[in-house]
XYZ file of C-alpha atoms in Angstrom:
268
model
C -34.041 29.085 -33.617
C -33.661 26.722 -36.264
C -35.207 23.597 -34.612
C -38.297 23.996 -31.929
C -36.543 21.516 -29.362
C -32.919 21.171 -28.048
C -30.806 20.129 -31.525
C -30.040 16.102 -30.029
C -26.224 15.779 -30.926
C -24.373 12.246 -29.971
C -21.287 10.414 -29.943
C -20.878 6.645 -30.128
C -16.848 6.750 -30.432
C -14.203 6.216 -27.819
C -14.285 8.405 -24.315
C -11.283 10.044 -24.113
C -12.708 12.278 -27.407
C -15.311 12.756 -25.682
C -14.421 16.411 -24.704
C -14.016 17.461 -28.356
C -17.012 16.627 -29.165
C -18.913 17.989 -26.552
C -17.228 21.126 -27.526
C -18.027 20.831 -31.617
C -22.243 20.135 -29.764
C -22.216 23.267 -28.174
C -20.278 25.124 -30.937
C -22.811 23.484 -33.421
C -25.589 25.118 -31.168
C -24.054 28.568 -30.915
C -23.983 28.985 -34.719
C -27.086 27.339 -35.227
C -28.741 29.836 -32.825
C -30.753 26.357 -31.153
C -29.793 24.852 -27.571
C -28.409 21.456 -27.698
C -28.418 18.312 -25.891
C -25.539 16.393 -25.720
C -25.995 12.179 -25.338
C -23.642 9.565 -25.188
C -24.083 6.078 -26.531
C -22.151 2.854 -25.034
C -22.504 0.996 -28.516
C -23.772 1.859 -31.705
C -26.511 -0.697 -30.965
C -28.046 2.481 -29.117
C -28.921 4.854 -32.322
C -31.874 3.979 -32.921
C -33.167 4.337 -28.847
C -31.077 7.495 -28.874
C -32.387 9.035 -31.877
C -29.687 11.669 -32.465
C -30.340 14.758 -34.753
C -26.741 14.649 -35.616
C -24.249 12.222 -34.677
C -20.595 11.361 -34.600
C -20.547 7.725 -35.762
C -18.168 5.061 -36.431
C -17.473 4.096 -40.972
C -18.617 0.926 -40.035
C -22.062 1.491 -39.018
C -22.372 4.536 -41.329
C -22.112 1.728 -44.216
C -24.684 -0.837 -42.402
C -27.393 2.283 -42.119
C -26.746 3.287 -45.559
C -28.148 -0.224 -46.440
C -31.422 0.550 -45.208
C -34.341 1.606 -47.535
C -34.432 4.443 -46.626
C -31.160 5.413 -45.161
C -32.130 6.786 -42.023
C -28.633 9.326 -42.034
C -26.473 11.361 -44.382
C -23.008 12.648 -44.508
C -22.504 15.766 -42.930
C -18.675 16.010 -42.829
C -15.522 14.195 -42.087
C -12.229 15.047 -40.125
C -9.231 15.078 -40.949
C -6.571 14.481 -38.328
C -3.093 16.033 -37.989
C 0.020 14.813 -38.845
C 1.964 13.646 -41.974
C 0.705 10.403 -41.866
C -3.064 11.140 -42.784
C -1.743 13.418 -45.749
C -4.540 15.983 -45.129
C -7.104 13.077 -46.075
C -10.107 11.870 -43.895
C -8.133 8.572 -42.961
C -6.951 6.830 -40.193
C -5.140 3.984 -39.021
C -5.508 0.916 -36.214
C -2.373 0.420 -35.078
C -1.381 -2.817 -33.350
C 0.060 -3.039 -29.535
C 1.238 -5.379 -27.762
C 3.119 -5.306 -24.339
C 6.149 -3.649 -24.777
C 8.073 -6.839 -22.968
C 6.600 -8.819 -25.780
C 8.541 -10.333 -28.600
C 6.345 -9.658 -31.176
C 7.464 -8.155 -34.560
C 4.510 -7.921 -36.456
C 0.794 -9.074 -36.785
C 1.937 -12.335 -38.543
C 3.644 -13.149 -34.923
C 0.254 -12.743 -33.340
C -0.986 -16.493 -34.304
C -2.290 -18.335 -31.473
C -2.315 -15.466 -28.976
C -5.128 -13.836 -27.710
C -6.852 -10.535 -29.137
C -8.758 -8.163 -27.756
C -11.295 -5.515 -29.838
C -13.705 -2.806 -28.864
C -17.341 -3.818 -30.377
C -18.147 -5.709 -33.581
C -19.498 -3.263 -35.467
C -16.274 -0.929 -34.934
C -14.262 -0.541 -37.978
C -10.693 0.071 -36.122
C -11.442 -3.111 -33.556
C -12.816 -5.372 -35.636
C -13.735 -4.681 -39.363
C -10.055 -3.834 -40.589
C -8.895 -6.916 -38.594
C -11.760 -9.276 -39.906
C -10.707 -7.862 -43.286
C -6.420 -8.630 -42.769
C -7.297 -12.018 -41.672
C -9.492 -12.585 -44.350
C -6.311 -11.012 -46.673
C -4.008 -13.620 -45.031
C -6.793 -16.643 -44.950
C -6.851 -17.066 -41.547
C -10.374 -17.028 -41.030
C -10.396 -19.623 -38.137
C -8.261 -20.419 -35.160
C -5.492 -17.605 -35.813
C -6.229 -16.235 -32.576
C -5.935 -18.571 -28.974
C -8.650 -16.355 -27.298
C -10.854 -13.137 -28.874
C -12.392 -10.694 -26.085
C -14.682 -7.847 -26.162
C -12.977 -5.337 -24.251
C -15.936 -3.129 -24.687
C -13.638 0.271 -25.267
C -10.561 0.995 -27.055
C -8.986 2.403 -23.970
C -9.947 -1.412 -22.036
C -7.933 -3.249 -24.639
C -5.113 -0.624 -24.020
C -5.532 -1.417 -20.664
C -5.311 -5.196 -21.253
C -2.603 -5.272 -22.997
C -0.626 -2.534 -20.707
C -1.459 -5.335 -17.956
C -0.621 -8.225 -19.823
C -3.929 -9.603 -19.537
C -4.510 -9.563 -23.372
C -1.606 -10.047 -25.832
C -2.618 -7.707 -28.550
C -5.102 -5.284 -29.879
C -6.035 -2.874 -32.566
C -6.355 1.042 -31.495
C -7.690 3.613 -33.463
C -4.782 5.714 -33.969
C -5.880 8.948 -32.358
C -7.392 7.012 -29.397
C -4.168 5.903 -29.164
C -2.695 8.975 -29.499
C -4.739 10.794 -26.950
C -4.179 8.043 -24.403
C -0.075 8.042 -25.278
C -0.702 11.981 -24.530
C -2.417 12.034 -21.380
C -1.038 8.578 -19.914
C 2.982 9.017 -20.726
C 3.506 5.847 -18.093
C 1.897 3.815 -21.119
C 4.444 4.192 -23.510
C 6.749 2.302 -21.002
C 3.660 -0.657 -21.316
C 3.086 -0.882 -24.787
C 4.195 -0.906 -27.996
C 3.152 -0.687 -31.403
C 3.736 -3.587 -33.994
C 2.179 -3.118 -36.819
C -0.456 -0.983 -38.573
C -3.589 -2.336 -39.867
C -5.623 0.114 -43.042
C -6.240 3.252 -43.534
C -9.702 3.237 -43.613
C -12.072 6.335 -44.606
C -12.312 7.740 -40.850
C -15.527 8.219 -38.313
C -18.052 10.630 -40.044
C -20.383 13.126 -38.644
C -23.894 12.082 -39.893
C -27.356 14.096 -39.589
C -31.163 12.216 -39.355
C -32.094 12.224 -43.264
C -35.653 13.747 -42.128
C -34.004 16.941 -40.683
C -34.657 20.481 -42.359
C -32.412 20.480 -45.536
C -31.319 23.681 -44.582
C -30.602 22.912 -40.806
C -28.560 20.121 -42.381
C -26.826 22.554 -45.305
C -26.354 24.903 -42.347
C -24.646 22.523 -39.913
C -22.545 21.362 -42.536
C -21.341 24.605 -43.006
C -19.944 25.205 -39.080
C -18.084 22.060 -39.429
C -16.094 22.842 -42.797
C -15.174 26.405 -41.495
C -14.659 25.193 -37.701
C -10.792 25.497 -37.641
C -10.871 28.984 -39.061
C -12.026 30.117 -35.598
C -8.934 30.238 -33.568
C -10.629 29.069 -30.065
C -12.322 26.004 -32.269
C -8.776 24.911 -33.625
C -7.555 25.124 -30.239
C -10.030 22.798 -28.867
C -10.050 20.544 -32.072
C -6.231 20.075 -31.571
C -7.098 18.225 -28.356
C -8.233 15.454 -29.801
C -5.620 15.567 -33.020
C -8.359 16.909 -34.958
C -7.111 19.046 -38.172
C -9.839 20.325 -39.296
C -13.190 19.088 -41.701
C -13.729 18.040 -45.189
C -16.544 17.177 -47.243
C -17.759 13.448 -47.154
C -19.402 11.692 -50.070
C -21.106 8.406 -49.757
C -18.128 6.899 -52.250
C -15.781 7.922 -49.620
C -16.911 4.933 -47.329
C -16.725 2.261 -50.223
C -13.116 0.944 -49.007
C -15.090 0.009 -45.948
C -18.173 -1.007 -47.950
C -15.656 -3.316 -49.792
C -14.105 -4.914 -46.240
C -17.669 -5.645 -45.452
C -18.930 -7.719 -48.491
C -15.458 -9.731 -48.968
C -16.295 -10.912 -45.344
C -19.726 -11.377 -45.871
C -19.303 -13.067 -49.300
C -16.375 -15.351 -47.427
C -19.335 -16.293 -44.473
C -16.388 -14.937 -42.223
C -18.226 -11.820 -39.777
C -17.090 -13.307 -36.504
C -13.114 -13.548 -35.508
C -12.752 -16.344 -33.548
Protein backbone atom coordinates (compact mmCIF):
# COMPACT_ATOMS: atom_id res chain seq x y z
CA UNK A 1 0.00 0.00 0.00
CA UNK A 2 1.09 3.29 -0.87
CA UNK A 3 -0.86 5.36 1.74
CA UNK A 4 -1.63 3.79 5.46
CA UNK A 5 -5.43 4.92 5.28
CA UNK A 6 -8.15 4.70 2.53
CA UNK A 7 -6.58 7.18 -0.48
CA UNK A 8 -9.71 10.16 0.14
CA UNK A 9 -10.68 10.88 -3.60
CA UNK A 10 -13.61 13.67 -4.26
CA UNK A 11 -15.63 15.34 -6.72
CA UNK A 12 -17.13 18.81 -6.44
CA UNK A 13 -18.51 18.90 -10.24
CA UNK A 14 -21.96 18.27 -11.59
CA UNK A 15 -23.94 14.77 -10.64
CA UNK A 16 -24.71 13.24 -13.61
CA UNK A 17 -20.53 12.65 -13.95
CA UNK A 18 -20.68 11.44 -11.03
CA UNK A 19 -20.42 7.73 -12.18
CA UNK A 20 -17.18 8.39 -14.09
CA UNK A 21 -15.60 9.46 -11.50
CA UNK A 22 -16.42 7.07 -9.07
CA UNK A 23 -15.09 4.69 -11.55
CA UNK A 24 -11.51 6.73 -12.28
CA UNK A 25 -11.56 6.50 -7.62
CA UNK A 26 -11.65 2.99 -7.66
CA UNK A 27 -9.45 2.55 -10.79
CA UNK A 28 -7.01 5.08 -9.09
CA UNK A 29 -7.07 2.59 -6.04
CA UNK A 30 -6.55 -0.60 -8.00
CA UNK A 31 -3.30 0.68 -9.54
CA UNK A 32 -2.24 2.35 -6.59
CA UNK A 33 -2.55 -0.96 -4.68
CA UNK A 34 -4.46 1.42 -1.57
CA UNK A 35 -8.39 1.22 -0.84
CA UNK A 36 -10.19 4.34 -1.50
CA UNK A 37 -12.91 6.38 -0.23
CA UNK A 38 -14.99 8.07 -2.43
CA UNK A 39 -16.77 11.69 -1.07
CA UNK A 40 -18.90 14.00 -2.66
CA UNK A 41 -18.98 17.72 -2.09
CA UNK A 42 -22.28 19.99 -2.69
CA UNK A 43 -20.01 23.17 -3.30
CA UNK A 44 -16.52 23.77 -3.48
CA UNK A 45 -17.00 25.72 -0.23
CA UNK A 46 -16.63 22.04 1.25
CA UNK A 47 -12.71 21.29 0.41
CA UNK A 48 -11.34 22.31 3.05
CA UNK A 49 -14.01 20.19 5.65
CA UNK A 50 -13.61 17.39 3.14
CA UNK A 51 -10.00 17.30 2.94
CA UNK A 52 -9.59 15.21 -0.24
CA UNK A 53 -6.23 13.43 -1.07
CA UNK A 54 -7.05 13.94 -4.64
CA UNK A 55 -9.81 15.74 -6.10
CA UNK A 56 -11.72 16.53 -9.24
CA UNK A 57 -12.22 20.30 -9.02
CA UNK A 58 -13.70 23.02 -10.93
CA UNK A 59 -10.64 25.88 -13.05
CA UNK A 60 -12.18 28.31 -11.06
CA UNK A 61 -11.37 27.32 -7.66
CA UNK A 62 -8.15 25.58 -8.80
CA UNK A 63 -6.99 29.37 -9.57
CA UNK A 64 -8.42 30.86 -6.07
CA UNK A 65 -6.31 27.90 -4.09
CA UNK A 66 -3.36 28.50 -6.14
CA UNK A 67 -3.43 32.03 -4.52
CA UNK A 68 -2.78 30.76 -1.23
CA UNK A 69 0.75 30.79 0.37
CA UNK A 70 1.16 27.84 0.25
CA UNK A 71 -1.02 26.37 -2.38
CA UNK A 72 -2.66 23.75 -0.60
CA UNK A 73 -3.09 21.51 -4.27
CA UNK A 74 -1.26 20.73 -7.49
CA UNK A 75 -2.08 19.66 -10.93
CA UNK A 76 -2.36 16.18 -11.40
CA UNK A 77 -3.93 15.96 -14.90
CA UNK A 78 -6.56 17.30 -17.15
CA UNK A 79 -9.20 15.71 -19.59
CA UNK A 80 -9.75 16.08 -22.62
CA UNK A 81 -13.24 15.50 -23.97
CA UNK A 82 -14.35 14.00 -27.30
CA UNK A 83 -15.41 15.50 -30.22
CA UNK A 84 -14.11 17.94 -32.92
CA UNK A 85 -14.95 20.80 -31.12
CA UNK A 86 -12.34 20.49 -28.17
CA UNK A 87 -9.56 19.75 -30.89
CA UNK A 88 -7.90 17.14 -28.60
CA UNK A 89 -7.21 20.14 -26.07
CA UNK A 90 -8.23 20.24 -22.30
CA UNK A 91 -11.11 22.82 -23.13
CA UNK A 92 -14.56 23.20 -22.86
CA UNK A 93 -17.39 25.26 -23.53
CA UNK A 94 -20.75 26.80 -21.58
CA UNK A 95 -23.17 26.78 -23.93
CA UNK A 96 -26.27 28.95 -23.58
CA UNK A 97 -30.09 27.50 -23.45
CA UNK A 98 -32.95 28.85 -23.42
CA UNK A 99 -36.51 27.31 -23.89
CA UNK A 100 -36.76 26.04 -27.12
CA UNK A 101 -40.29 28.14 -27.60
CA UNK A 102 -38.15 31.14 -26.92
CA UNK A 103 -37.24 33.75 -29.44
CA UNK A 104 -33.95 34.24 -28.51
CA UNK A 105 -31.04 34.38 -31.06
CA UNK A 106 -28.17 34.96 -29.12
CA UNK A 107 -26.81 36.10 -25.63
CA UNK A 108 -27.13 39.82 -26.70
CA UNK A 109 -31.12 38.99 -26.77
CA UNK A 110 -30.86 37.89 -23.18
CA UNK A 111 -31.03 41.68 -21.70
CA UNK A 112 -33.54 42.08 -19.12
CA UNK A 113 -34.45 38.41 -18.72
CA UNK A 114 -33.69 36.36 -16.00
CA UNK A 115 -30.50 33.99 -15.58
CA UNK A 116 -29.92 31.24 -13.79
CA UNK A 117 -26.12 29.73 -12.75
CA UNK A 118 -24.86 26.85 -10.71
CA UNK A 119 -22.51 28.37 -7.77
CA UNK A 120 -20.28 31.47 -7.85
CA UNK A 121 -17.22 30.07 -7.78
CA UNK A 122 -18.07 27.78 -10.96
CA UNK A 123 -16.25 28.78 -13.99
CA UNK A 124 -19.01 27.46 -16.67
CA UNK A 125 -22.06 29.19 -14.44
CA UNK A 126 -20.67 32.12 -13.53
CA UNK A 127 -16.96 33.11 -14.19
CA UNK A 128 -17.14 32.93 -18.15
CA UNK A 129 -20.47 34.84 -17.89
CA UNK A 130 -19.14 37.51 -15.32
CA UNK A 131 -16.24 37.72 -17.79
CA UNK A 132 -18.74 38.23 -21.35
CA UNK A 133 -20.61 40.79 -19.51
CA UNK A 134 -17.73 42.45 -18.39
CA UNK A 135 -16.52 42.08 -22.44
CA UNK A 136 -19.84 43.74 -23.43
CA UNK A 137 -19.95 46.39 -20.30
CA UNK A 138 -22.88 45.29 -18.91
CA UNK A 139 -21.83 44.99 -15.52
CA UNK A 140 -25.22 46.06 -13.94
CA UNK A 141 -28.86 45.50 -14.64
CA UNK A 142 -28.37 43.28 -17.94
CA UNK A 143 -30.18 40.63 -16.34
CA UNK A 144 -34.18 41.16 -14.83
CA UNK A 145 -33.56 38.41 -12.17
CA UNK A 146 -30.09 36.18 -11.35
CA UNK A 147 -30.78 32.74 -9.39
CA UNK A 148 -28.65 30.19 -7.87
CA UNK A 149 -29.94 27.12 -9.20
CA UNK A 150 -27.49 25.29 -7.08
CA UNK A 151 -26.63 22.51 -10.03
CA UNK A 152 -26.15 22.67 -13.63
CA UNK A 153 -28.78 20.08 -14.20
CA UNK A 154 -31.47 22.65 -11.89
CA UNK A 155 -30.89 25.46 -14.33
CA UNK A 156 -31.53 22.86 -17.17
CA UNK A 157 -34.42 22.11 -15.40
CA UNK A 158 -35.52 25.77 -15.10
CA UNK A 159 -35.24 26.63 -18.19
CA UNK A 160 -36.86 23.19 -19.67
CA UNK A 161 -39.87 24.50 -17.37
CA UNK A 162 -39.82 27.92 -18.27
CA UNK A 163 -39.23 29.00 -14.89
CA UNK A 164 -35.83 30.63 -15.78
CA UNK A 165 -35.20 32.17 -19.24
CA UNK A 166 -31.63 31.24 -19.76
CA UNK A 167 -28.56 29.61 -18.45
CA UNK A 168 -25.02 28.61 -19.04
CA UNK A 169 -24.22 24.61 -19.10
CA UNK A 170 -21.04 23.14 -19.10
CA UNK A 171 -21.00 21.51 -22.33
CA UNK A 172 -20.60 17.88 -21.35
CA UNK A 173 -23.17 18.32 -18.52
CA UNK A 174 -25.13 19.25 -21.16
CA UNK A 175 -24.26 16.65 -23.20
CA UNK A 176 -24.79 13.87 -20.75
CA UNK A 177 -28.19 15.24 -19.80
CA UNK A 178 -29.17 15.67 -23.86
CA UNK A 179 -27.98 11.80 -23.76
CA UNK A 180 -29.84 10.35 -21.05
CA UNK A 181 -32.97 12.84 -21.11
CA UNK A 182 -33.79 12.84 -25.15
CA UNK A 183 -37.42 14.55 -24.06
CA UNK A 184 -35.07 17.68 -23.32
CA UNK A 185 -34.01 18.42 -26.59
CA UNK A 186 -37.76 19.05 -27.41
CA UNK A 187 -37.39 21.81 -24.15
CA UNK A 188 -34.39 23.52 -24.86
CA UNK A 189 -32.23 24.96 -27.05
CA UNK A 190 -28.91 26.24 -27.39
CA UNK A 191 -28.17 29.98 -28.33
CA UNK A 192 -25.02 30.78 -28.04
CA UNK A 193 -21.65 29.59 -26.69
CA UNK A 194 -19.82 31.34 -24.06
CA UNK A 195 -15.41 30.50 -23.84
CA UNK A 196 -13.52 27.88 -24.05
CA UNK A 197 -12.02 27.89 -20.93
CA UNK A 198 -9.01 25.51 -19.72
CA UNK A 199 -11.44 22.60 -18.39
CA UNK A 200 -12.01 21.03 -14.62
CA UNK A 201 -8.59 19.59 -13.42
CA UNK A 202 -7.80 16.70 -11.25
CA UNK A 203 -5.73 18.15 -8.32
CA UNK A 204 -3.76 16.17 -5.44
CA UNK A 205 -3.11 17.71 -1.53
CA UNK A 206 0.49 19.40 -2.12
CA UNK A 207 1.63 17.49 1.25
CA UNK A 208 1.01 14.01 -0.33
CA UNK A 209 4.05 11.55 -1.02
CA UNK A 210 5.73 12.96 -4.23
CA UNK A 211 5.75 9.68 -5.49
CA UNK A 212 2.05 8.73 -4.60
CA UNK A 213 1.40 11.95 -6.51
CA UNK A 214 4.04 11.06 -9.63
CA UNK A 215 2.34 7.66 -9.42
CA UNK A 216 -1.30 8.76 -9.62
CA UNK A 217 -0.47 10.97 -12.28
CA UNK A 218 0.69 8.27 -14.16
CA UNK A 219 -2.87 6.03 -14.11
CA UNK A 220 -4.59 9.04 -15.33
CA UNK A 221 -2.34 9.82 -18.53
CA UNK A 222 -2.39 6.06 -19.56
CA UNK A 223 -6.20 5.50 -18.41
CA UNK A 224 -7.73 5.24 -21.96
CA UNK A 225 -5.16 2.73 -23.08
CA UNK A 226 -7.08 0.18 -20.97
CA UNK A 227 -9.98 -0.78 -23.06
CA UNK A 228 -12.61 -1.27 -20.00
CA UNK A 229 -11.30 2.43 -18.69
CA UNK A 230 -12.09 4.04 -22.21
CA UNK A 231 -15.29 2.39 -22.12
CA UNK A 232 -16.31 3.85 -18.92
CA UNK A 233 -14.55 7.28 -19.65
CA UNK A 234 -16.73 7.52 -22.85
CA UNK A 235 -19.74 7.78 -20.53
CA UNK A 236 -19.17 10.89 -19.50
CA UNK A 237 -17.56 12.22 -23.09
CA UNK A 238 -14.31 11.83 -21.56
CA UNK A 239 -11.35 11.32 -24.29
CA UNK A 240 -8.79 10.63 -22.46
CA UNK A 241 -5.92 12.76 -20.06
CA UNK A 242 -3.24 15.21 -20.65
CA UNK A 243 -0.73 16.86 -18.68
CA UNK A 244 -1.77 20.16 -16.83
CA UNK A 245 0.62 22.99 -16.08
CA UNK A 246 -0.23 25.79 -13.79
CA UNK A 247 -0.01 28.27 -17.13
CA UNK A 248 -2.74 26.23 -18.49
CA UNK A 249 -5.32 27.90 -16.05
CA UNK A 250 -4.07 31.57 -16.78
CA UNK A 251 -7.08 32.27 -19.37
CA UNK A 252 -9.15 31.75 -16.27
CA UNK A 253 -6.63 33.51 -14.01
CA UNK A 254 -7.06 36.42 -16.54
CA UNK A 255 -11.25 36.32 -16.34
CA UNK A 256 -10.71 36.59 -12.67
CA UNK A 257 -8.51 39.77 -12.24
CA UNK A 258 -10.34 41.83 -15.20
CA UNK A 259 -13.44 41.30 -12.88
CA UNK A 260 -11.77 41.91 -9.86
CA UNK A 261 -9.79 44.93 -11.19
CA UNK A 262 -13.44 46.20 -12.73
CA UNK A 263 -15.01 45.73 -8.77
CA UNK A 264 -17.54 43.56 -10.88
CA UNK A 265 -17.57 39.67 -8.90
CA UNK A 266 -21.31 39.59 -8.45
CA UNK A 267 -23.87 39.42 -11.66
CA UNK A 268 -26.73 41.08 -10.73
Amino acid sequence: MVVDRPLRIATFLAPNVYPVYAYIAQYLGRKLGCPTEILVGDSHDKFDSLHPDIAFICGLPYVLMMRQGPPPVELLAAPVLQGERFAGKPIYYSDVIVHRDASFQSFADLRGHSWAYNEEVSQSGYGITRHHLLTLSATSGFFSQVVNAGWHQKAIEMVANKQIDAAAIDCQVLMIELRDHPELSGQIKIIDALGPSTIQPVVARTDLPASLKSDARGVLLELADDPDARHQLAQGYFDHFVPATDHDYDDIRAMLHAAQTANFMIIH
